[in-house]
């Protein structure tokens, strides 16, 4: 997500606890294709944190990277196929509707505007979290959301001074606080980490090997019907 665009600095005034609706979470990715490594953690977080929904948000794929993969429309179709019987998960196309290239903070500003009285949780992995100081306007992220960091069991990480100073003090282990505040908190959690990657699925397809049990059958059928990743 990259841009030189000028972004608004205003933040919605805080709502009282009584006004807040149940939190929603955003899980971004290329989803090219979506697989159980995305879906299982999303479901676990929805249940663990008592979220109203987890929004699966596909990002833009640069044209030079999309050749031989799948179109934006096809990626969205596969997400819809994967979650058709899971109302707790939904497709969100906010990022696809924004000017490109784009920064994460711009996406969060758009989501906050669309959900003024809803706590927003932005899901990231530990690898992304430790690199947070390299993100554009990273210190503003907690002005719009809570950060939910999925860590691996036994992970020992030395955090940068910037993270220790600005982000780690916002940590909470109290899930109820994620419901009572719209943004501003850091929450570490563990979810099932399945060693599945979209690139491996594409590679298996190119090698004419089976991709069964790596992603939902409905998505496999869509991939075969549309001859994707061949």
Coordinates of N, CA and C in Angstrom, one line a residue:
X1 N 0.8 -1.2 0.0 CA 0.0 0.0 0.0 C 0.9 1.2 0.0
X2 N 0.9 2.0 -1.1 CA 1.8 3.1 -1.2 C 1.1 4.2 -1.9
X3 N 1.3 5.4 -1.5 CA 0.7 6.6 -2.2 C 1.3 7.9 -1.6
X4 N 1.2 8.9 -2.4 CA 1.6 10.2 -1.9 C 0.4 11.1 -1.6
X5 N -0.8 10.4 -1.6 CA -2.0 11.2 -1.3 C -2.0 11.9 0.0
X6 N -2.8 13.0 0.1 CA -2.9 13.6 1.4 C -4.2 13.0 2.1
X7 N -4.0 12.6 3.3 CA -5.0 11.9 4.0 C -5.6 12.8 5.1
X8 N -6.9 12.7 5.4 CA -7.5 13.5 6.5 C -6.9 13.1 7.8
X9 N -6.9 14.1 8.7 CA -6.3 13.9 10.0 C -7.4 13.8 11.1
X10 N -8.6 14.1 10.8 CA -9.6 14.2 11.8 C -10.0 12.8 12.2
X11 N -10.4 12.7 13.5 CA -10.8 11.4 14.0 C -12.2 11.6 14.6
X12 N -13.1 10.6 14.5 CA -14.4 10.8 15.0 C -14.3 10.9 16.5
X13 N -15.2 11.7 17.2 CA -15.2 11.7 18.6 C -15.6 10.4 19.2
X14 N -15.0 10.1 20.4 CA -15.3 8.8 21.0 C -16.8 8.6 21.3
X15 N -17.3 7.4 21.1 CA -18.7 7.1 21.5 C -18.6 6.5 22.9
X16 N -19.7 6.7 23.6 CA -19.8 6.0 24.9 C -20.0 4.5 24.7
X17 N -19.6 3.8 25.8 CA -19.7 2.3 25.7 C -21.1 1.9 25.3
X18 N -22.2 2.6 25.8 CA -23.5 2.2 25.5 C -23.8 2.3 24.0
X19 N -23.1 3.2 23.3 CA -23.4 3.4 21.9 C -22.6 2.4 21.0
X20 N -21.6 1.8 21.5 CA -20.8 1.0 20.6 C -21.5 -0.3 20.2
X21 N -21.3 -0.7 19.0 CA -21.7 -2.0 18.6 C -20.6 -3.0 18.7
X22 N -20.9 -4.3 18.5 CA -19.9 -5.3 18.7 C -18.7 -5.1 17.7
X23 N -17.5 -5.4 18.1 CA -16.3 -5.2 17.3 C -16.4 -6.0 16.0
X24 N -15.7 -5.4 15.0 CA -15.5 -6.2 13.7 C -14.0 -6.2 13.5
X25 N -13.5 -7.2 12.8 CA -12.1 -7.3 12.5 C -11.8 -7.3 11.0
X26 N -10.6 -6.9 10.6 CA -10.3 -6.8 9.2 C -9.0 -7.7 9.1
X27 N -9.1 -8.6 8.1 CA -7.9 -9.5 7.8 C -7.7 -9.2 6.3
X28 N -6.5 -8.6 6.0 CA -6.2 -8.3 4.6 C -5.3 -9.3 4.0
X29 N -5.2 -9.3 2.7 CA -4.3 -10.3 2.0 C -4.6 -10.3 0.5
X30 N -3.8 -10.9 -0.2 CA -4.1 -11.1 -1.6 C -5.1 -12.1 -1.9
X31 N -5.2 -13.2 -1.0 CA -6.2 -14.3 -1.2 C -6.1 -14.8 -2.6
X32 N -5.0 -15.3 -3.0 CA -4.8 -15.6 -4.4 C -4.2 -17.0 -4.6
X33 N -4.9 -18.1 -4.1 CA -6.3 -18.1 -3.7 C -6.4 -18.1 -2.2
X34 N -7.6 -17.9 -1.7 CA -7.9 -18.0 -0.2 C -7.8 -19.5 0.1
X35 N -7.4 -19.8 1.4 CA -7.2 -21.2 1.8 C -7.5 -21.3 3.3
X36 N -7.3 -22.6 3.8 CA -7.6 -22.8 5.2 C -6.6 -22.1 6.1
X37 N -5.5 -21.7 5.6 CA -4.5 -21.0 6.4 C -5.0 -19.6 6.7
X38 N -5.9 -19.1 5.9 CA -6.6 -17.8 6.1 C -7.9 -18.0 7.0
X39 N -8.6 -19.0 6.6 CA -10.0 -19.2 7.1 C -10.0 -19.6 8.5
X40 N -9.2 -20.6 8.9 CA -9.2 -21.1 10.3 C -8.8 -20.0 11.3
X41 N -7.7 -19.3 11.1 CA -7.5 -18.2 12.1 C -8.6 -17.2 12.1
X42 N -9.2 -16.8 11.0 CA -10.2 -15.8 11.0 C -11.4 -16.3 11.8
X43 N -11.8 -17.6 11.7 CA -12.9 -18.1 12.5 C -12.5 -18.2 14.0
X44 N -11.3 -18.6 14.3 CA -10.9 -18.7 15.7 C -10.9 -17.3 16.3
X45 N -10.4 -16.3 15.6 CA -10.4 -15.0 16.2 C -11.8 -14.4 16.4
X46 N -12.7 -14.7 15.5 CA -14.1 -14.2 15.6 C -14.7 -14.8 16.9
X47 N -14.5 -16.1 17.1 CA -15.0 -16.7 18.3 C -14.3 -16.4 19.6
X48 N -13.0 -16.3 19.5 CA -12.2 -16.0 20.7 C -12.4 -14.6 21.2
X49 N -12.6 -13.6 20.3 CA -12.7 -12.2 20.7 C -14.2 -11.8 20.8
X50 N -15.1 -12.6 20.4 CA -16.5 -12.2 20.4 C -16.8 -11.2 19.4
X51 N -16.2 -11.3 18.2 CA -16.4 -10.3 17.1 C -17.7 -10.5 16.4
X52 N -18.3 -9.4 16.0 CA -19.5 -9.5 15.2 C -19.2 -10.2 13.8
X53 N -18.1 -9.8 13.2 CA -17.6 -10.4 12.0 C -16.1 -10.2 11.8
X54 N -15.6 -11.1 11.0 CA -14.2 -10.8 10.5 C -14.4 -10.5 9.0
X55 N -13.9 -9.4 8.6 CA -14.0 -9.0 7.2 C -12.7 -9.4 6.4
X56 N -12.8 -10.2 5.4 CA -11.7 -10.6 4.6 C -11.6 -9.6 3.5
X57 N -10.5 -8.9 3.5 CA -10.3 -7.7 2.6 C -9.2 -7.9 1.6
X58 N -9.5 -8.3 0.4 CA -8.5 -8.5 -0.6 C -7.9 -7.2 -1.0
X59 N -6.5 -7.2 -1.2 CA -5.8 -6.0 -1.6 C -5.6 -6.1 -3.1
X60 N -5.1 -4.9 -3.6 CA -4.8 -4.9 -5.1 C -3.6 -5.7 -5.4
X61 N -3.6 -6.4 -6.5 CA -2.4 -7.1 -7.0 C -1.9 -6.4 -8.2
X62 N -0.7 -6.0 -8.2 CA -0.1 -5.2 -9.3 C -0.3 -6.0 -10.6
X63 N -0.6 -5.4 -11.7 CA -0.8 -6.1 -13.0 C 0.3 -7.0 -13.3
X64 N 1.6 -6.6 -13.1 CA 2.7 -7.4 -13.5 C 2.8 -8.7 -12.6
X65 N 2.1 -8.7 -11.5 CA 2.1 -9.8 -10.6 C 0.9 -10.7 -10.8
X66 N -0.1 -10.2 -11.5 CA -1.3 -11.0 -11.6 C -1.4 -11.9 -12.8
X67 N -0.4 -11.7 -13.7 CA -0.4 -12.5 -14.9 C -0.3 -14.0 -14.6
X68 N -1.3 -14.8 -15.1 CA -1.2 -16.2 -14.8 C -1.8 -16.6 -13.5
X69 N -2.2 -15.6 -12.7 CA -2.8 -15.9 -11.4 C -4.4 -15.8 -11.5
X70 N -5.0 -14.8 -11.0 CA -6.4 -14.6 -11.1 C -6.7 -13.2 -11.0
X71 N -7.9 -12.8 -11.6 CA -8.3 -11.4 -11.6 C -8.8 -11.0 -10.2
X72 N -9.0 -9.7 -10.0 CA -9.6 -9.2 -8.7 C -11.0 -9.8 -8.6
X73 N -11.8 -9.8 -9.6 CA -13.1 -10.4 -9.6 C -13.1 -11.9 -9.2
X74 N -12.1 -12.6 -9.7 CA -12.0 -14.0 -9.4 C -11.6 -14.3 -8.0
X75 N -10.7 -13.4 -7.5 CA -10.3 -13.5 -6.1 C -11.5 -13.3 -5.1
X76 N -12.3 -12.3 -5.5 CA -13.5 -12.0 -4.7 C -14.5 -13.2 -4.8
X77 N -14.6 -13.7 -6.0 CA -15.6 -14.9 -6.1 C -15.1 -16.0 -5.3
X78 N -13.8 -16.3 -5.2 CA -13.3 -17.4 -4.4 C -13.5 -17.2 -2.9
X79 N -13.4 -15.9 -2.5 CA -13.7 -15.6 -1.1 C -15.1 -15.9 -0.8
X80 N -16.0 -15.4 -1.7 CA -17.4 -15.7 -1.5 C -17.8 -17.2 -1.5
X81 N -17.1 -17.9 -2.3 CA -17.4 -19.4 -2.3 C -16.9 -20.0 -1.1
X82 N -15.8 -19.5 -0.5 CA -15.2 -20.1 0.7 C -16.0 -19.9 1.9
X83 N -16.7 -18.8 2.0 CA -17.4 -18.4 3.2 C -18.9 -18.4 3.1
X84 N -19.4 -19.0 2.0 CA -20.8 -19.0 1.7 C -21.7 -19.5 2.9
X85 N -21.2 -20.4 3.7 CA -21.9 -21.0 4.8 C -21.4 -20.5 6.2
X86 N -20.6 -19.4 6.2 CA -20.0 -18.9 7.4 C -20.4 -17.4 7.5
X87 N -21.6 -17.1 8.1 CA -22.0 -15.7 8.3 C -21.0 -14.8 9.1
X88 N -20.2 -15.5 10.0 CA -19.3 -14.8 10.8 C -18.1 -14.2 10.0
X89 N -17.9 -14.7 8.8 CA -16.9 -14.1 7.9 C -17.6 -13.5 6.7
X90 N -17.0 -12.4 6.2 CA -17.6 -11.7 5.0 C -16.5 -11.1 4.2
X91 N -16.8 -10.8 3.0 CA -16.0 -10.2 2.0 C -16.1 -8.7 2.2
X92 N -15.0 -7.9 2.2 CA -15.0 -6.5 2.3 C -14.1 -5.9 1.2
X93 N -14.7 -5.1 0.3 CA -14.0 -4.6 -0.9 C -13.5 -3.2 -0.7
X94 N -13.4 -2.7 0.5 CA -13.1 -1.3 0.8 C -11.8 -1.0 0.1
X95 N -10.8 -1.8 0.3 CA -9.4 -1.4 -0.2 C -9.4 -1.4 -1.8
X96 N -10.2 -2.3 -2.4 CA -10.3 -2.3 -3.8 C -10.9 -1.0 -4.4
X97 N -11.7 -0.4 -3.6 CA -12.5 0.8 -4.0 C -11.7 2.1 -3.9
X98 N -10.5 2.0 -3.2 CA -9.7 3.2 -2.9 C -8.7 3.5 -4.0
X99 N -8.3 4.7 -4.2 CA -7.3 5.0 -5.2 C -6.0 4.2 -4.9
X100 N -5.4 3.8 -6.0 CA -4.2 3.0 -5.8 C -3.0 3.7 -6.4
X101 N -1.8 3.4 -5.9 CA -1.6 2.6 -4.7 C -2.0 3.3 -3.4
X102 N -2.1 2.5 -2.4 CA -2.8 2.9 -1.2 C -2.0 2.5 0.1
X103 N -2.2 3.3 1.2 CA -1.6 2.9 2.5 C -2.6 2.3 3.4
X104 N -2.2 1.5 4.3 CA -3.1 0.9 5.3 C -3.9 1.9 6.1
X105 N -3.2 3.0 6.5 CA -3.9 4.0 7.2 C -5.1 4.6 6.5
X106 N -5.0 4.7 5.2 CA -6.1 5.3 4.4 C -7.3 4.3 4.4
X107 N -6.9 3.0 4.4 CA -8.0 2.0 4.5 C -8.7 2.1 5.8
X108 N -7.9 2.2 6.9 CA -8.5 2.3 8.2 C -9.4 3.6 8.4
X109 N -8.9 4.7 7.8 CA -9.7 5.9 7.8 C -11.1 5.7 7.1
X110 N -11.1 5.0 6.0 CA -12.3 4.7 5.3 C -13.2 3.8 6.1
X111 N -12.6 2.8 6.7 CA -13.4 1.9 7.5 C -14.0 2.6 8.7
X112 N -13.2 3.5 9.4 CA -13.7 4.2 10.5 C -14.9 5.1 10.1
X113 N -14.8 5.7 9.0 CA -15.9 6.6 8.5 C -17.1 5.8 8.3
X114 N -17.0 4.6 7.8 CA -18.1 3.7 7.5 C -18.7 3.1 8.7
X115 N -17.9 3.0 9.8 CA -18.3 2.4 11.0 C -18.0 3.2 12.2
X116 N -18.7 4.4 12.4 CA -18.3 5.4 13.3 C -18.4 4.9 14.8
X117 N -19.3 4.0 15.1 CA -19.5 3.6 16.5 C -19.2 2.1 16.7
X118 N -18.3 1.6 15.9 CA -17.9 0.2 16.0 C -16.4 0.0 16.3
X119 N -16.0 -0.7 17.3 CA -14.6 -1.0 17.5 C -14.1 -1.8 16.3
X120 N -12.9 -1.3 15.8 CA -12.3 -2.0 14.7 C -11.0 -2.6 15.1
X121 N -10.9 -3.9 14.7 CA -9.7 -4.7 15.0 C -8.9 -5.0 13.7
X122 N -7.7 -4.7 13.7 CA -6.9 -5.0 12.5 C -6.0 -6.1 12.8
X123 N -6.1 -7.2 12.1 CA -5.4 -8.4 12.3 C -4.1 -8.5 11.5
X124 N -3.0 -8.7 12.2 CA -1.7 -8.8 11.5 C -0.9 -9.9 12.2
X125 N 0.1 -10.5 11.5 CA 1.0 -11.5 12.0 C 2.1 -10.8 12.7
X126 N 2.9 -11.6 13.4 CA 4.0 -11.1 14.2 C 5.1 -10.5 13.2
X127 N 5.3 -11.1 12.1 CA 6.3 -10.6 11.1 C 5.9 -9.1 10.7
X128 N 4.6 -8.9 10.5 CA 4.2 -7.5 10.1 C 4.3 -6.6 11.3
X129 N 4.0 -7.1 12.5 CA 4.0 -6.2 13.7 C 5.4 -5.7 13.9
X130 N 6.4 -6.6 13.9 CA 7.8 -6.1 14.2 C 8.3 -5.1 13.1
X131 N 7.7 -5.1 11.9 CA 8.1 -4.2 10.9 C 7.2 -3.0 10.8
X132 N 6.3 -2.8 11.8 CA 5.3 -1.7 11.8 C 6.0 -0.4 11.7
X133 N 7.1 -0.1 12.3 CA 7.7 1.2 12.2 C 8.1 1.6 10.7
X134 N 8.1 0.7 9.8 CA 8.4 1.0 8.4 C 7.2 1.4 7.6
X135 N 6.0 1.2 8.3 CA 4.7 1.5 7.6 C 4.5 3.1 7.6
X136 N 3.8 3.5 6.5 CA 3.5 4.9 6.4 C 2.6 5.4 7.5
X137 N 2.9 6.4 8.3 CA 2.0 7.0 9.3 C 1.6 5.9 10.3
X138 N 2.6 5.0 10.7 CA 2.3 3.9 11.5 C 1.8 4.3 12.9
X139 N 2.3 5.4 13.4 CA 1.9 5.9 14.7 C 0.4 6.3 14.8
X140 N -0.2 6.5 13.7 CA -1.6 6.8 13.6 C -2.6 5.6 13.6
X141 N -2.0 4.4 13.4 CA -2.9 3.3 13.2 C -3.8 3.1 14.3
X142 N -3.3 3.2 15.6 CA -4.1 3.0 16.7 C -5.2 4.1 17.0
X143 N -5.1 5.2 16.2 CA -6.1 6.2 16.2 C -7.4 5.7 15.6
X144 N -7.3 4.6 14.8 CA -8.5 4.1 14.1 C -8.9 2.7 14.4
X145 N -8.0 2.0 15.0 CA -8.3 0.5 15.3 C -7.5 0.0 16.5
X146 N -7.9 -1.2 16.9 CA -7.1 -2.0 17.8 C -6.2 -2.9 16.9
X147 N -5.0 -3.2 17.3 CA -4.1 -4.1 16.6 C -4.2 -5.5 17.3
X148 N -4.6 -6.5 16.5 CA -4.6 -7.9 17.0 C -3.4 -8.6 16.3
X149 N -2.5 -9.0 17.1 CA -1.3 -9.6 16.6 C -1.3 -11.1 16.9
X150 N -1.2 -11.9 15.8 CA -1.2 -13.3 15.9 C 0.2 -13.8 16.1
X151 N 0.6 -14.3 17.2 CA 1.9 -14.8 17.5 C 2.0 -16.3 17.5
X152 N 3.2 -16.8 17.1 CA 3.4 -18.2 17.1 C 3.8 -18.7 18.5
X153 N 3.4 -19.9 18.8 CA 3.7 -20.5 20.1 C 5.2 -20.4 20.4
X154 N 5.6 -19.9 21.5 CA 7.1 -19.9 21.9 C 7.9 -18.8 21.2
X155 N 7.2 -17.9 20.5 CA 7.9 -16.8 19.8 C 8.6 -15.9 20.8
X156 N 9.8 -15.7 20.6 CA 10.6 -14.8 21.4 C 11.1 -13.7 20.5
X157 N 10.7 -12.5 20.7 CA 11.1 -11.4 19.8 C 11.6 -10.2 20.5
X158 N 12.7 -9.6 20.0 CA 13.2 -8.4 20.5 C 12.6 -7.2 19.8
X159 N 11.8 -6.4 20.4 CA 11.1 -5.4 19.7 C 11.9 -4.1 19.6
X160 N 11.7 -3.4 18.6 CA 12.5 -2.2 18.4 C 12.1 -1.2 19.4
X161 N 13.0 -0.2 19.6 CA 12.8 0.9 20.6 C 11.5 1.6 20.3
X162 N 11.3 1.8 19.0 CA 10.0 2.6 18.6 C 8.8 1.8 19.0
X163 N 8.7 0.5 18.8 CA 7.6 -0.3 19.2 C 7.5 -0.3 20.7
X164 N 8.6 -0.4 21.4 CA 8.5 -0.4 22.9 C 8.0 0.9 23.5
X165 N 8.4 2.0 22.8 CA 8.0 3.3 23.3 C 6.5 3.7 23.0
X166 N 6.1 3.4 21.7 CA 4.8 3.9 21.2 C 3.7 2.9 21.2
X167 N 3.9 1.6 21.0 CA 2.9 0.7 20.8 C 2.7 -0.3 21.9
X168 N 3.8 -0.9 22.4 CA 3.7 -1.9 23.5 C 3.0 -1.4 24.7
X169 N 3.2 -0.2 25.1 CA 2.4 0.3 26.3 C 0.9 0.3 26.2
X170 N 0.4 0.1 24.9 CA -1.0 0.1 24.7 C -1.6 -1.4 24.8
X171 N -0.7 -2.3 25.2 CA -1.1 -3.7 25.2 C -2.2 -4.0 26.3
X172 N -3.1 -4.8 26.0 CA -4.1 -5.3 27.0 C -4.3 -6.8 26.8
X173 N -4.7 -7.5 27.9 CA -5.0 -8.9 27.8 C -6.5 -9.1 28.1
X174 N -7.2 -8.0 28.3 CA -8.6 -8.0 28.6 C -9.5 -7.8 27.4
X175 N -10.1 -8.9 26.9 CA -10.9 -8.8 25.7 C -12.0 -7.8 25.8
X176 N -12.6 -7.6 27.0 CA -13.7 -6.7 27.1 C -13.3 -5.3 26.8
X177 N -12.0 -5.0 26.9 CA -11.6 -3.6 26.5 C -11.7 -3.4 25.0
X178 N -11.5 -4.4 24.3 CA -11.7 -4.3 22.8 C -13.1 -4.0 22.4
X179 N -14.0 -4.4 23.3 CA -15.4 -4.1 23.0 C -15.8 -2.7 23.5
X180 N -15.1 -2.2 24.6 CA -15.5 -1.0 25.2 C -14.9 0.3 24.6
X181 N -13.8 0.1 23.8 CA -13.2 1.2 23.2 C -13.1 1.0 21.7
X182 N -13.2 2.1 20.9 CA -13.3 2.0 19.5 C -11.9 1.6 18.9
X183 N -10.8 2.0 19.5 CA -9.5 1.9 19.0 C -8.5 2.1 20.1
X184 N -7.2 1.9 19.7 CA -6.1 2.3 20.6 C -5.4 1.3 21.4
X185 N -5.8 0.0 21.2 CA -5.2 -1.1 22.0 C -4.5 -2.1 21.2
X186 N -3.6 -2.8 21.9 CA -2.8 -3.8 21.3 C -3.1 -5.1 22.0
X187 N -3.4 -6.2 21.2 CA -3.8 -7.4 21.8 C -3.0 -8.6 21.1
X188 N -2.3 -9.3 21.9 CA -1.6 -10.5 21.4 C -2.4 -11.7 21.6
X189 N -2.4 -12.6 20.6 CA -3.1 -13.9 20.7 C -2.5 -15.0 19.9
X190 N -2.9 -16.2 20.1 CA -2.4 -17.3 19.4 C -3.6 -18.0 18.7
X191 N -3.4 -18.4 17.5 CA -4.4 -19.1 16.7 C -3.7 -20.3 16.0
X192 N -4.5 -21.2 15.5 CA -3.9 -22.3 14.7 C -3.2 -21.8 13.5
X193 N -1.9 -22.1 13.4 CA -1.1 -21.7 12.3 C -0.9 -22.9 11.3
X194 N -1.6 -22.9 10.2 CA -1.5 -23.9 9.2 C -0.5 -23.5 8.2
X195 N 0.4 -24.5 7.9 CA 1.5 -24.2 7.0 C 1.1 -24.4 5.6
X196 N 0.2 -23.4 5.2 CA -0.4 -23.4 3.8 C -0.1 -22.1 3.2
X197 N 0.3 -22.0 1.9 CA 0.5 -20.8 1.3 C -0.2 -20.8 -0.1
X198 N -0.6 -19.6 -0.5 CA -1.2 -19.4 -1.8 C -0.2 -19.8 -2.9
X199 N 1.1 -19.4 -2.7 CA 2.1 -19.7 -3.7 C 2.3 -21.2 -3.8
X200 N 2.2 -21.9 -2.7 CA 2.3 -23.4 -2.8 C 1.2 -24.0 -3.6
X201 N 0.0 -23.5 -3.4 CA -1.2 -24.0 -4.1 C -1.0 -23.7 -5.6
X202 N -0.6 -22.5 -5.9 CA -0.4 -22.2 -7.4 C 0.7 -23.1 -8.0
X203 N 1.7 -23.3 -7.2 CA 2.8 -24.2 -7.7 C 2.3 -25.6 -7.9
X204 N 1.5 -26.1 -7.0 CA 0.9 -27.5 -7.2 C 0.1 -27.5 -8.5
X205 N -0.7 -26.5 -8.7 CA -1.6 -26.4 -9.9 C -0.7 -26.5 -11.1
X206 N 0.4 -25.7 -11.1 CA 1.3 -25.6 -12.3 C 1.9 -27.0 -12.5
X207 N 2.1 -27.7 -11.5 CA 2.7 -29.1 -11.6 C 1.7 -30.1 -11.8
X208 N 0.4 -29.7 -11.9 CA -0.7 -30.6 -12.2 C -0.8 -31.6 -11.0
X209 N -0.6 -31.2 -9.8 CA -0.8 -32.0 -8.6 C -2.0 -31.5 -7.9
X210 N -2.6 -32.4 -7.0 CA -3.8 -32.1 -6.3 C -3.6 -31.0 -5.3
X211 N -4.6 -30.2 -5.1 CA -4.6 -29.2 -4.1 C -5.7 -29.5 -3.0
X212 N -6.3 -30.7 -3.1 CA -7.3 -31.0 -2.1 C -6.8 -31.0 -0.7
X213 N -7.7 -30.6 0.2 CA -7.4 -30.5 1.7 C -6.6 -29.3 2.1
X214 N -6.3 -28.4 1.1 CA -5.6 -27.2 1.4 C -6.5 -26.0 1.4
X215 N -7.7 -26.1 0.8 CA -8.7 -25.1 0.7 C -10.0 -25.7 0.5
X216 N -11.1 -24.9 0.7 CA -12.4 -25.5 0.6 C -12.7 -26.1 -0.8
X217 N -13.5 -27.2 -0.8 CA -13.8 -27.8 -2.1 C -14.5 -26.9 -3.0
X218 N -15.3 -25.9 -2.5 CA -16.0 -24.9 -3.4 C -15.0 -24.1 -4.1
X219 N -13.9 -23.7 -3.4 CA -12.9 -22.9 -4.1 C -12.1 -23.8 -5.1
X220 N -11.8 -25.0 -4.8 CA -11.1 -25.9 -5.7 C -12.0 -26.0 -7.0
X221 N -13.3 -26.2 -6.8 CA -14.2 -26.3 -8.0 C -14.1 -25.1 -8.8
X222 N -14.1 -23.9 -8.2 CA -14.0 -22.6 -8.9 C -12.7 -22.5 -9.7
X223 N -11.6 -22.9 -9.0 CA -10.3 -22.9 -9.7 C -10.3 -23.8 -10.9
X224 N -10.9 -25.0 -10.8 CA -10.9 -25.9 -11.9 C -11.8 -25.4 -13.0
X225 N -13.0 -24.9 -12.6 CA -13.9 -24.5 -13.6 C -13.4 -23.3 -14.5
X226 N -12.5 -22.5 -13.8 CA -12.0 -21.3 -14.5 C -10.5 -21.5 -14.9
X227 N -10.0 -22.7 -14.8 CA -8.7 -23.1 -15.2 C -7.6 -22.1 -14.7
X228 N -7.7 -21.8 -13.4 CA -6.8 -20.9 -12.8 C -5.5 -21.5 -12.4
X229 N -4.4 -20.8 -12.4 CA -3.1 -21.2 -11.9 C -2.5 -22.3 -12.7
X230 N -2.9 -22.5 -13.9 CA -2.3 -23.6 -14.7 C -1.0 -23.2 -15.3

